Short mmCIF file of C-alpha atoms in Angstrom, two decimals:
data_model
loop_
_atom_site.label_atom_id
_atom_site.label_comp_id
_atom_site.label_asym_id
_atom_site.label_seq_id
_atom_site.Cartn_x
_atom_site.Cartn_y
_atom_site.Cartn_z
CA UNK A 1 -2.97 7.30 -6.99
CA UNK A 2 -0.99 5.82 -10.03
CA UNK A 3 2.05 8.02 -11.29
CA UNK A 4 3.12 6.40 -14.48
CA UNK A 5 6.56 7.15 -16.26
CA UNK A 6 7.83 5.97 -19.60
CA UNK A 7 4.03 6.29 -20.72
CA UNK A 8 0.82 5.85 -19.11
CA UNK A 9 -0.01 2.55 -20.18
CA UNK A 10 0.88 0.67 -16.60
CA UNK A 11 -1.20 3.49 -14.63
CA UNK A 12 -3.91 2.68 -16.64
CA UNK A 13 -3.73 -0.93 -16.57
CA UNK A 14 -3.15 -1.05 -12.59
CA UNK A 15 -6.32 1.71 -12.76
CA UNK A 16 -8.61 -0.32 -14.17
CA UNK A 17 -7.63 -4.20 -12.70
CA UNK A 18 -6.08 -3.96 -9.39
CA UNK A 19 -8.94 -3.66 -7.06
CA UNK A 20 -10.62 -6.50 -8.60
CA UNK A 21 -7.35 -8.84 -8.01
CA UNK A 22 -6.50 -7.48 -4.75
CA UNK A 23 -10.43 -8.49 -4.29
CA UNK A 24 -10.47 -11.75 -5.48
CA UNK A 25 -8.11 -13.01 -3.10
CA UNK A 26 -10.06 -12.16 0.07
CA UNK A 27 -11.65 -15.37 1.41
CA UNK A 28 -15.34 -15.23 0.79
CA UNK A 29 -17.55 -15.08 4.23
CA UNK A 30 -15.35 -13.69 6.34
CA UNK A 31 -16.42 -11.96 9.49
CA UNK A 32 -15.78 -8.22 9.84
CA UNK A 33 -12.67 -8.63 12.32
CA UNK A 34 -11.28 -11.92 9.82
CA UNK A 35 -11.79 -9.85 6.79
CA UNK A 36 -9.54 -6.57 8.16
CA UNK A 37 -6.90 -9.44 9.23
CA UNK A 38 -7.18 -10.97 5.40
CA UNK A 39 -6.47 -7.47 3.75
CA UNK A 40 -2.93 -7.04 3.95
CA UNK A 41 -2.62 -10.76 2.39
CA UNK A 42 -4.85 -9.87 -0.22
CA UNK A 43 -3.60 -6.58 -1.09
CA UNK A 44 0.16 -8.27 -1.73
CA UNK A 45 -1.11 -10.78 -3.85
CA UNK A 46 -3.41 -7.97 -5.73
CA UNK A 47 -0.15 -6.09 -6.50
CA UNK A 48 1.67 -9.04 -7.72
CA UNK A 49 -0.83 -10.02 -9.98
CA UNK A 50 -1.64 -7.08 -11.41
CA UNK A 51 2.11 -6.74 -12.32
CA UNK A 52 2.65 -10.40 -13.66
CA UNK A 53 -0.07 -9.37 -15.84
CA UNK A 54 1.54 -7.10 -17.12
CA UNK A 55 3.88 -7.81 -19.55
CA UNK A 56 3.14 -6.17 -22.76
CA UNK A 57 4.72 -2.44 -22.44
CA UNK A 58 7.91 -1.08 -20.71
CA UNK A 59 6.10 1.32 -18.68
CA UNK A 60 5.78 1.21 -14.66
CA UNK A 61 3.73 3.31 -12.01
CA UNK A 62 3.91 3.85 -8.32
CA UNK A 63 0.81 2.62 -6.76
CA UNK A 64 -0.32 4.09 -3.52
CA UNK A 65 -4.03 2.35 -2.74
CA UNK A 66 -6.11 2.98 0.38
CA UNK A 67 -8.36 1.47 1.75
CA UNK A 68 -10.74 2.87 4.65
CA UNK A 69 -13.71 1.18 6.48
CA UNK A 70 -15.19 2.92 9.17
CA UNK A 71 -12.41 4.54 11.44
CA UNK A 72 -10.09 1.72 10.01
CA UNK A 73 -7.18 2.90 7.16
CA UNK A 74 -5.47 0.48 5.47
CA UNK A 75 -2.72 1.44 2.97
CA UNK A 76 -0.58 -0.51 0.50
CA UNK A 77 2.21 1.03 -1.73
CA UNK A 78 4.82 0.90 -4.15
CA UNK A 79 7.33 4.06 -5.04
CA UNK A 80 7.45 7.37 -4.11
CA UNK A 81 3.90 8.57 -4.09
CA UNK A 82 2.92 9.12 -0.26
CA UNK A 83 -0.28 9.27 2.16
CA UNK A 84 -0.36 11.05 5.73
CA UNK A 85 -2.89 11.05 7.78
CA UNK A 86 -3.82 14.87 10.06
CA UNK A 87 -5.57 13.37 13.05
CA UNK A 88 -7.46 16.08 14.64
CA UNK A 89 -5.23 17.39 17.43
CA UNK A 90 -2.71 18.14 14.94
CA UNK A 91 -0.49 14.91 14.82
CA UNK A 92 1.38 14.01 11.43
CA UNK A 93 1.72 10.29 10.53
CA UNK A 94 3.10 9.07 7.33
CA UNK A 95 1.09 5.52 6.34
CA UNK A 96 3.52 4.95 3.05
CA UNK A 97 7.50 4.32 3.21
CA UNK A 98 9.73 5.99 0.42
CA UNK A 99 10.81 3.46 -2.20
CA UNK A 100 13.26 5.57 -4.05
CA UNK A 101 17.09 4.16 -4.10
CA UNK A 102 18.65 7.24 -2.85
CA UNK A 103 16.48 7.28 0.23
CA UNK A 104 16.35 3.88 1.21
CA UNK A 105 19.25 2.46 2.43
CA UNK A 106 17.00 -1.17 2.84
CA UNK A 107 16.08 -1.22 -0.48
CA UNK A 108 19.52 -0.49 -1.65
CA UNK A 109 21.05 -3.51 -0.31
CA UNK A 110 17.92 -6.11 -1.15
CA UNK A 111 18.26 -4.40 -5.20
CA UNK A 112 22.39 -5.71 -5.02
CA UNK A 113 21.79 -8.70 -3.17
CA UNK A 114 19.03 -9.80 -5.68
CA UNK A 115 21.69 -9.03 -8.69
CA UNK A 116 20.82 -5.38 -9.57
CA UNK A 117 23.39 -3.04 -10.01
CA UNK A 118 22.63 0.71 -7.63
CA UNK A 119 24.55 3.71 -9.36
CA UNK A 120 24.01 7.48 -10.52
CA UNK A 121 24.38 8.10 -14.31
CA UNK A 122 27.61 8.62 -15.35
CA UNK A 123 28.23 11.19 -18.55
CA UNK A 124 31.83 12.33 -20.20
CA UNK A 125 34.73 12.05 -18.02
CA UNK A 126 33.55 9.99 -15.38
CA UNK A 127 31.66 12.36 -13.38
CA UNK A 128 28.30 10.45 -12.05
CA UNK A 129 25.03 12.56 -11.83
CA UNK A 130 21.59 12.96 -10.63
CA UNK A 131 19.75 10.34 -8.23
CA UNK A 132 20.61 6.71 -7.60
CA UNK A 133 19.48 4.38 -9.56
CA UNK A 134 18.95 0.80 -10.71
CA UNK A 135 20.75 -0.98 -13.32
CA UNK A 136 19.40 -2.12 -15.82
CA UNK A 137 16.88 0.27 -16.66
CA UNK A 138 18.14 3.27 -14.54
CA UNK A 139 14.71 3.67 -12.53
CA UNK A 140 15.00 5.64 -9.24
CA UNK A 141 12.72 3.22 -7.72
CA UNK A 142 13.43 -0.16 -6.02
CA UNK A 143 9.23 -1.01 -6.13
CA UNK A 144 6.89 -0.12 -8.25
CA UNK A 145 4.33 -2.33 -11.18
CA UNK A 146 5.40 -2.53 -14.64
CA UNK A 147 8.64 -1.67 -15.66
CA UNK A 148 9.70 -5.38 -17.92
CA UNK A 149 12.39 -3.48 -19.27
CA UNK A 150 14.47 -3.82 -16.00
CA UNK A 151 14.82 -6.58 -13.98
CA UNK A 152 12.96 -7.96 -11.71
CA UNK A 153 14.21 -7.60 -8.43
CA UNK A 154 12.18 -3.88 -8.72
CA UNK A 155 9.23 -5.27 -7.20
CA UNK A 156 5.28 -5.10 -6.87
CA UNK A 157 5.54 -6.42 -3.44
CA UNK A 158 3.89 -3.43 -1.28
CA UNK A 159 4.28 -2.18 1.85
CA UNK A 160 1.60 -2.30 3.96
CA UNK A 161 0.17 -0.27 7.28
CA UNK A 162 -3.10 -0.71 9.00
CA UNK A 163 -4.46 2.04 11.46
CA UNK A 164 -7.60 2.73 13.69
CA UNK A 165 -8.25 6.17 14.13
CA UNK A 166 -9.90 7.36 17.45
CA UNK A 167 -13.31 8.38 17.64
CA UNK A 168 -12.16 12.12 16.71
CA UNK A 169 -11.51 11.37 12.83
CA UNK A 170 -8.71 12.38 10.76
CA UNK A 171 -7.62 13.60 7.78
CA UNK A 172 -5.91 11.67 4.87
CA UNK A 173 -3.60 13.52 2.09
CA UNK A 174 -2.68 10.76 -0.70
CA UNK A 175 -0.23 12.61 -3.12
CA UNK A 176 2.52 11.53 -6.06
CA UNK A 177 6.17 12.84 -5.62
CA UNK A 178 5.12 16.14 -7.44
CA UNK A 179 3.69 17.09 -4.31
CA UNK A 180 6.31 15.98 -2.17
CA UNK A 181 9.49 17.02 -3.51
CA UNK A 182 8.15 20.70 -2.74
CA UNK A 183 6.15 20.03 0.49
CA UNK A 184 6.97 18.46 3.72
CA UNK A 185 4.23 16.02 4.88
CA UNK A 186 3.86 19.26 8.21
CA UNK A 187 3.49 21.76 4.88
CA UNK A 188 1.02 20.08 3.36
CA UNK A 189 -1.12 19.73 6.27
CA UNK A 190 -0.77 22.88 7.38
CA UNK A 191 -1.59 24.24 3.77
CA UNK A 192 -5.22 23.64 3.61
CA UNK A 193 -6.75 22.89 7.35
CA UNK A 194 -10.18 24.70 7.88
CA UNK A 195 -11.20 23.13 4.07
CA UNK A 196 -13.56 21.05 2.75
CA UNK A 197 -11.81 17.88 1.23
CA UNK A 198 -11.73 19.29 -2.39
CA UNK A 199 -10.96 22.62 -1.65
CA UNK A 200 -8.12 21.47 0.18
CA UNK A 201 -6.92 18.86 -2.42
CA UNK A 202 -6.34 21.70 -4.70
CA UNK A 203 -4.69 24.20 -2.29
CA UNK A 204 -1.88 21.61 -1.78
CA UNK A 205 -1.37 21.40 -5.42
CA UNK A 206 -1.18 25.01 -5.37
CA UNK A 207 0.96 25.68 -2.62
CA UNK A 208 3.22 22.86 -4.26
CA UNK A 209 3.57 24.72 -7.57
CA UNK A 210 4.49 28.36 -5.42
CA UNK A 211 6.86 26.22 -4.08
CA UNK A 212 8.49 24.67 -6.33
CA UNK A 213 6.62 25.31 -9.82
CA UNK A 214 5.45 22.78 -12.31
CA UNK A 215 8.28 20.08 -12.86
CA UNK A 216 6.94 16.55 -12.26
CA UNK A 217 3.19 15.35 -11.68
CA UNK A 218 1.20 17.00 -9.03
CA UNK A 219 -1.71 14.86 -7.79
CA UNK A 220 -3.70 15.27 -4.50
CA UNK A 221 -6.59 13.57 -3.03
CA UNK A 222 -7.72 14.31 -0.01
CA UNK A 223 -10.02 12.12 2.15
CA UNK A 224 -11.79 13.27 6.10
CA UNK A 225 -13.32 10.52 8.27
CA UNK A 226 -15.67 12.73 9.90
CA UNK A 227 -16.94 11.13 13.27
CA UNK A 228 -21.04 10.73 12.47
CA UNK A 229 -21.78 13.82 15.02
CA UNK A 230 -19.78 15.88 13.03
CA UNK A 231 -21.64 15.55 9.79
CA UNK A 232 -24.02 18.26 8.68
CA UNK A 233 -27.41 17.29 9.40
CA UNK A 234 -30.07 16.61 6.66
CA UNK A 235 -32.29 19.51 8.89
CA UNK A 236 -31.39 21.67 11.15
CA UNK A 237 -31.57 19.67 14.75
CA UNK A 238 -31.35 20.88 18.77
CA UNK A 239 -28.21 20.22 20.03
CA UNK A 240 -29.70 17.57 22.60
CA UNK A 241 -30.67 15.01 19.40
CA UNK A 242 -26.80 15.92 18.65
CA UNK A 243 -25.98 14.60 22.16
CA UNK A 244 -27.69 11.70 22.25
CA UNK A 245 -26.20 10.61 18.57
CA UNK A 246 -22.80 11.16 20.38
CA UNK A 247 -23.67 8.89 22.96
CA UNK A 248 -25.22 5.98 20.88
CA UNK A 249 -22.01 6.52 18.79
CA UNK A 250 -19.77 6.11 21.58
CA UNK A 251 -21.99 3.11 23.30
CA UNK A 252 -21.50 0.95 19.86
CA UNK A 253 -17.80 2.12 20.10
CA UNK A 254 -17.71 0.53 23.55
CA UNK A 255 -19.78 -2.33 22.54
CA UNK A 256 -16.59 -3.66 19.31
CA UNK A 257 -13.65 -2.31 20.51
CA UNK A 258 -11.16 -3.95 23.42
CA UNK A 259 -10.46 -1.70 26.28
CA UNK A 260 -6.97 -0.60 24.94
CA UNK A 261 -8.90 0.73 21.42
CA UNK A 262 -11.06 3.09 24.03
CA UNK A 263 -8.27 4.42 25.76
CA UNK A 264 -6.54 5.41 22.75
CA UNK A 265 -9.99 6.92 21.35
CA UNK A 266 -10.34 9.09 24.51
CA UNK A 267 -6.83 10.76 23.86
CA UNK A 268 -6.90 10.52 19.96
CA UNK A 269 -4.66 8.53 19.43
CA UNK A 270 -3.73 6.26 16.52
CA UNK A 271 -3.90 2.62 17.17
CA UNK A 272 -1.22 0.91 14.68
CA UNK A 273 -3.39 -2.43 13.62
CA UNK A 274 -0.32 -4.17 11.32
CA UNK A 275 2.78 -3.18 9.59
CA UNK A 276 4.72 -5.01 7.22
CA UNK A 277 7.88 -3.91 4.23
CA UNK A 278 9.30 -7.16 3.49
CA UNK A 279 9.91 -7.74 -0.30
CA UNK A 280 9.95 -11.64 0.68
CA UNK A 281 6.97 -13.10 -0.59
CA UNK A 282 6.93 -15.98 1.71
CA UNK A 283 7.03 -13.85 4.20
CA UNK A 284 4.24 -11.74 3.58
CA UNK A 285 1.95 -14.20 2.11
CA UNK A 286 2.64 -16.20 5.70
CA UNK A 287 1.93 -19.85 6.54
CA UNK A 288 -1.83 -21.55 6.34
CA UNK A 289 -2.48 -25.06 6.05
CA UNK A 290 -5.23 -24.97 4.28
CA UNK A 291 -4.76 -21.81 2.36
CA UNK A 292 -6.64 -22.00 -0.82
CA UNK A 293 -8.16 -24.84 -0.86
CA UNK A 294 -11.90 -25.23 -2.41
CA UNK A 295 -14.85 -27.63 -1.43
CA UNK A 296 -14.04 -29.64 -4.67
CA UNK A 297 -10.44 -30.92 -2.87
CA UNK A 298 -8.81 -28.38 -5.54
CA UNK A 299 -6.27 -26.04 -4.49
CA UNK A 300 -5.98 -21.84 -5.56
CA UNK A 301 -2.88 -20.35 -6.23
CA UNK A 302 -2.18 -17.87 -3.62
CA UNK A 303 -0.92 -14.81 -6.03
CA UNK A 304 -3.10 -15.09 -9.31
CA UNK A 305 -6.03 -17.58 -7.69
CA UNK A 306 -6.31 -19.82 -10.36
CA UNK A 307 -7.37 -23.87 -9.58
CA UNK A 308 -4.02 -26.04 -8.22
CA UNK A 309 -5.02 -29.65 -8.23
CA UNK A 310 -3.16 -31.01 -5.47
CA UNK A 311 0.03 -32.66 -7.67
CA UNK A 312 0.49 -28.72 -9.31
CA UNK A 313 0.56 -26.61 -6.26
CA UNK A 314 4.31 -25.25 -5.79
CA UNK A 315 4.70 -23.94 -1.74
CA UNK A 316 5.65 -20.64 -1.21
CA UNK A 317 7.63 -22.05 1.25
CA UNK A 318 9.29 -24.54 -0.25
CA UNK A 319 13.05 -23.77 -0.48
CA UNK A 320 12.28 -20.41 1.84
CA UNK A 321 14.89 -19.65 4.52
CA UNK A 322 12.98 -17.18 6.31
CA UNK A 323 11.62 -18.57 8.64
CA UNK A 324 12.84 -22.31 11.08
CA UNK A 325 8.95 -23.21 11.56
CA UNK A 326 8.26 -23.08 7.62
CA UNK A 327 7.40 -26.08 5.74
CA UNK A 328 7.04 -26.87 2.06
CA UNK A 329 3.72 -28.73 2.26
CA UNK A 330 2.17 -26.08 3.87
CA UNK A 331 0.24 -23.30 2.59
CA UNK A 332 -0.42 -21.05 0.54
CA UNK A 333 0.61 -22.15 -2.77
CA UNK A 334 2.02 -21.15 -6.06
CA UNK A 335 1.48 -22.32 -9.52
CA UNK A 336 4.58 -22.91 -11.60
CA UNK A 337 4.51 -18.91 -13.32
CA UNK A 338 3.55 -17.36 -10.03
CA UNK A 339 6.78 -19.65 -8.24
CA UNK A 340 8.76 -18.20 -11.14
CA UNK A 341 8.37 -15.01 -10.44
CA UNK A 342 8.81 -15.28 -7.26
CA UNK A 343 12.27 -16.43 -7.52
CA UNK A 344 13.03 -13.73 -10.34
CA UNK A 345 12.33 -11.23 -7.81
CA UNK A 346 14.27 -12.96 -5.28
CA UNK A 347 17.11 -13.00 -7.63
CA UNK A 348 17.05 -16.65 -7.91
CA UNK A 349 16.92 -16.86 -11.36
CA UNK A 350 17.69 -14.82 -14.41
CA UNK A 351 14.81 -11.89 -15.22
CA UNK A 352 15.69 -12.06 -19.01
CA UNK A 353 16.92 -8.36 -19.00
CA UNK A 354 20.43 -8.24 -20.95
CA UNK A 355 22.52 -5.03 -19.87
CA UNK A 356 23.43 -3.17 -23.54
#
């Protein structure tokens, strides 16, 4: 889901070109196991890209982006737009984190400390309404893609959560604010149980405008991981061909997953996989020593992927504080723009933006 504001031309760009970036920089011939461990990599360096790309308008979006394989979720985001997941005994998680200024107190502090300015809008007198916001620009939000016309410490960089659901499924609600600002995540859920997927996409948009009425975009998909024994049939079948499916199910189950994934599948149970929030690129682009590097002895740039020869390659670590064991001629590696804007949204360097 891509909210846009000050025009839809961000949504549409991030639409149409940020599953191909966050693609591109997945390692080719992974293994299934390597390839869930490479996503959360790939999916910050997707969202980066796709916003140093774009540079022509003044528009931004929230970006909330899931991916699921199997009974694994994976979920990077930027804004205010949220996802929950309804596992099947009734438990509520949230997979997103709230990136509006009022809200975040985290946020907040890394938008000053970066060189932003966090205040309401003042009007006549001196009296400050409305929401929080950043200066210059005035957006709500501390993340999100687009937005040139403020600076750049409002950044792509998402946050990230990886899940395995248990054997019993779940269901996933991926909404913008619209939806939120009149629902609680509990509301939502509780709104359309007992429907099929679309059905119950548009009941929560329903239920959202009884709430609350039409005042900001209200967009809802809704996704079920049905286990394979709960699927309808292609023919009617005994229930003792349904038993046995159950079992084979279970037995491959058993054969992949580690003895704490089957403990938490017998309870249903979420298993949390990976979590990460940092806006520090270093940090969530980790250490490799031979990150990006190609049979021909050429390096790749770890954000935009584009051919480093040794002598151009710019460490993400280099000058990085965050962490004691971190070393500049190590992996992964920047070109010059991609180091640039990684120090813009660091606040290291000036984003261009002049305050009228």
């Amino acid at each position: 889901i891509f909210d846009g504001h000050n025009g839809n031309a961000a949504a549409i760009f991030t639409r149409e070109h940020l599953l191909s970036h966050i693609l591109s920089a997945v390692p080719r011939g992974l293994g299934r196991e390597e390839w869930f461990q490479a996503l959360p990599r790939a999916l910050v360096a997707g969202f980066v890209k796709t916003d140093k790309e774009f540079q022509s308008e003044t528009s931004g979006t929230t970006a909330t982006f899931v991916i699921v394989d199997a009974w694994t979720v994976t979920v990077a985001s930027v804004g205010d737009s949220r996802c929950i997941l309804d596992t099947q005994g009734g438990g509520i998680s949230t997979l997103t984190v709230d990136h509006r200024l009022e809200e975040n107190v985290e946020e907040r502090e890394r938008v000053t400390a970066s060189g932003g300015e966090v205040g309401r809008l003042s009007i006549a007198g001196g009296a400050e309404i409305g929401p929080l916001r950043c200066w210059p620009g005035g957006l709500c939000l501390s993340r999100s893609i687009g937005d040139m016309d403020v600076g750049e410490f409002i950044v792509p960089i998402p946050y990230v959560k990886q899940v395995k659901l248990s054997n019993a499924g779940g269901r996933l609600i991926i909404a913008s604010d619209g939806i939120w600002d009149a629902l609680s995540s509990e509301m939502a859920a509780k709104s359309c149980r007992g429907l099929p997927a679309e059905l119950a996409a548009r009941q929560v948009v329903k239920e959202a405008l009884r709430t609350r009425g039409l005042k900001d975009d209200t967009t809802c998909i809704v996704v079920d991981i049905i286990p394979p024994e709960s699927s309808p049939p292609p023919s009617p079948l005994p229930k003792k061909p349904n038993k046995l499916r159950s079992f084979l199910f279970r037995k491959r189950s058993r054969d992949s997953a580690n003895k704490l994934s089957k403990k938490l599948s017998a309870v249903g149970i979420v298993e949390e996989l990976f979590e990460e929030g940092s806006a520090m690129l270093a940090e969530r682009l980790g250490i490799d020593e031979g990150a990006g590097q190609t049979t021909s002895g050429l390096f790749t740039c770890g954000v935009c992927q584009v051919d480093l020869a040794p002598s151009e390659g710019i460490s993400v670590h280099a000058g990085s504080i965050f962490s004691t064991s971190s070393k500049p001629w190590q992996g992964p590696f920047l070109c010059a723009a991609c180091r640039n804007k990684k120090d813009a949204m660091e606040g290291k360097r000036p984003s261009g933006v002049k305050v009228a």
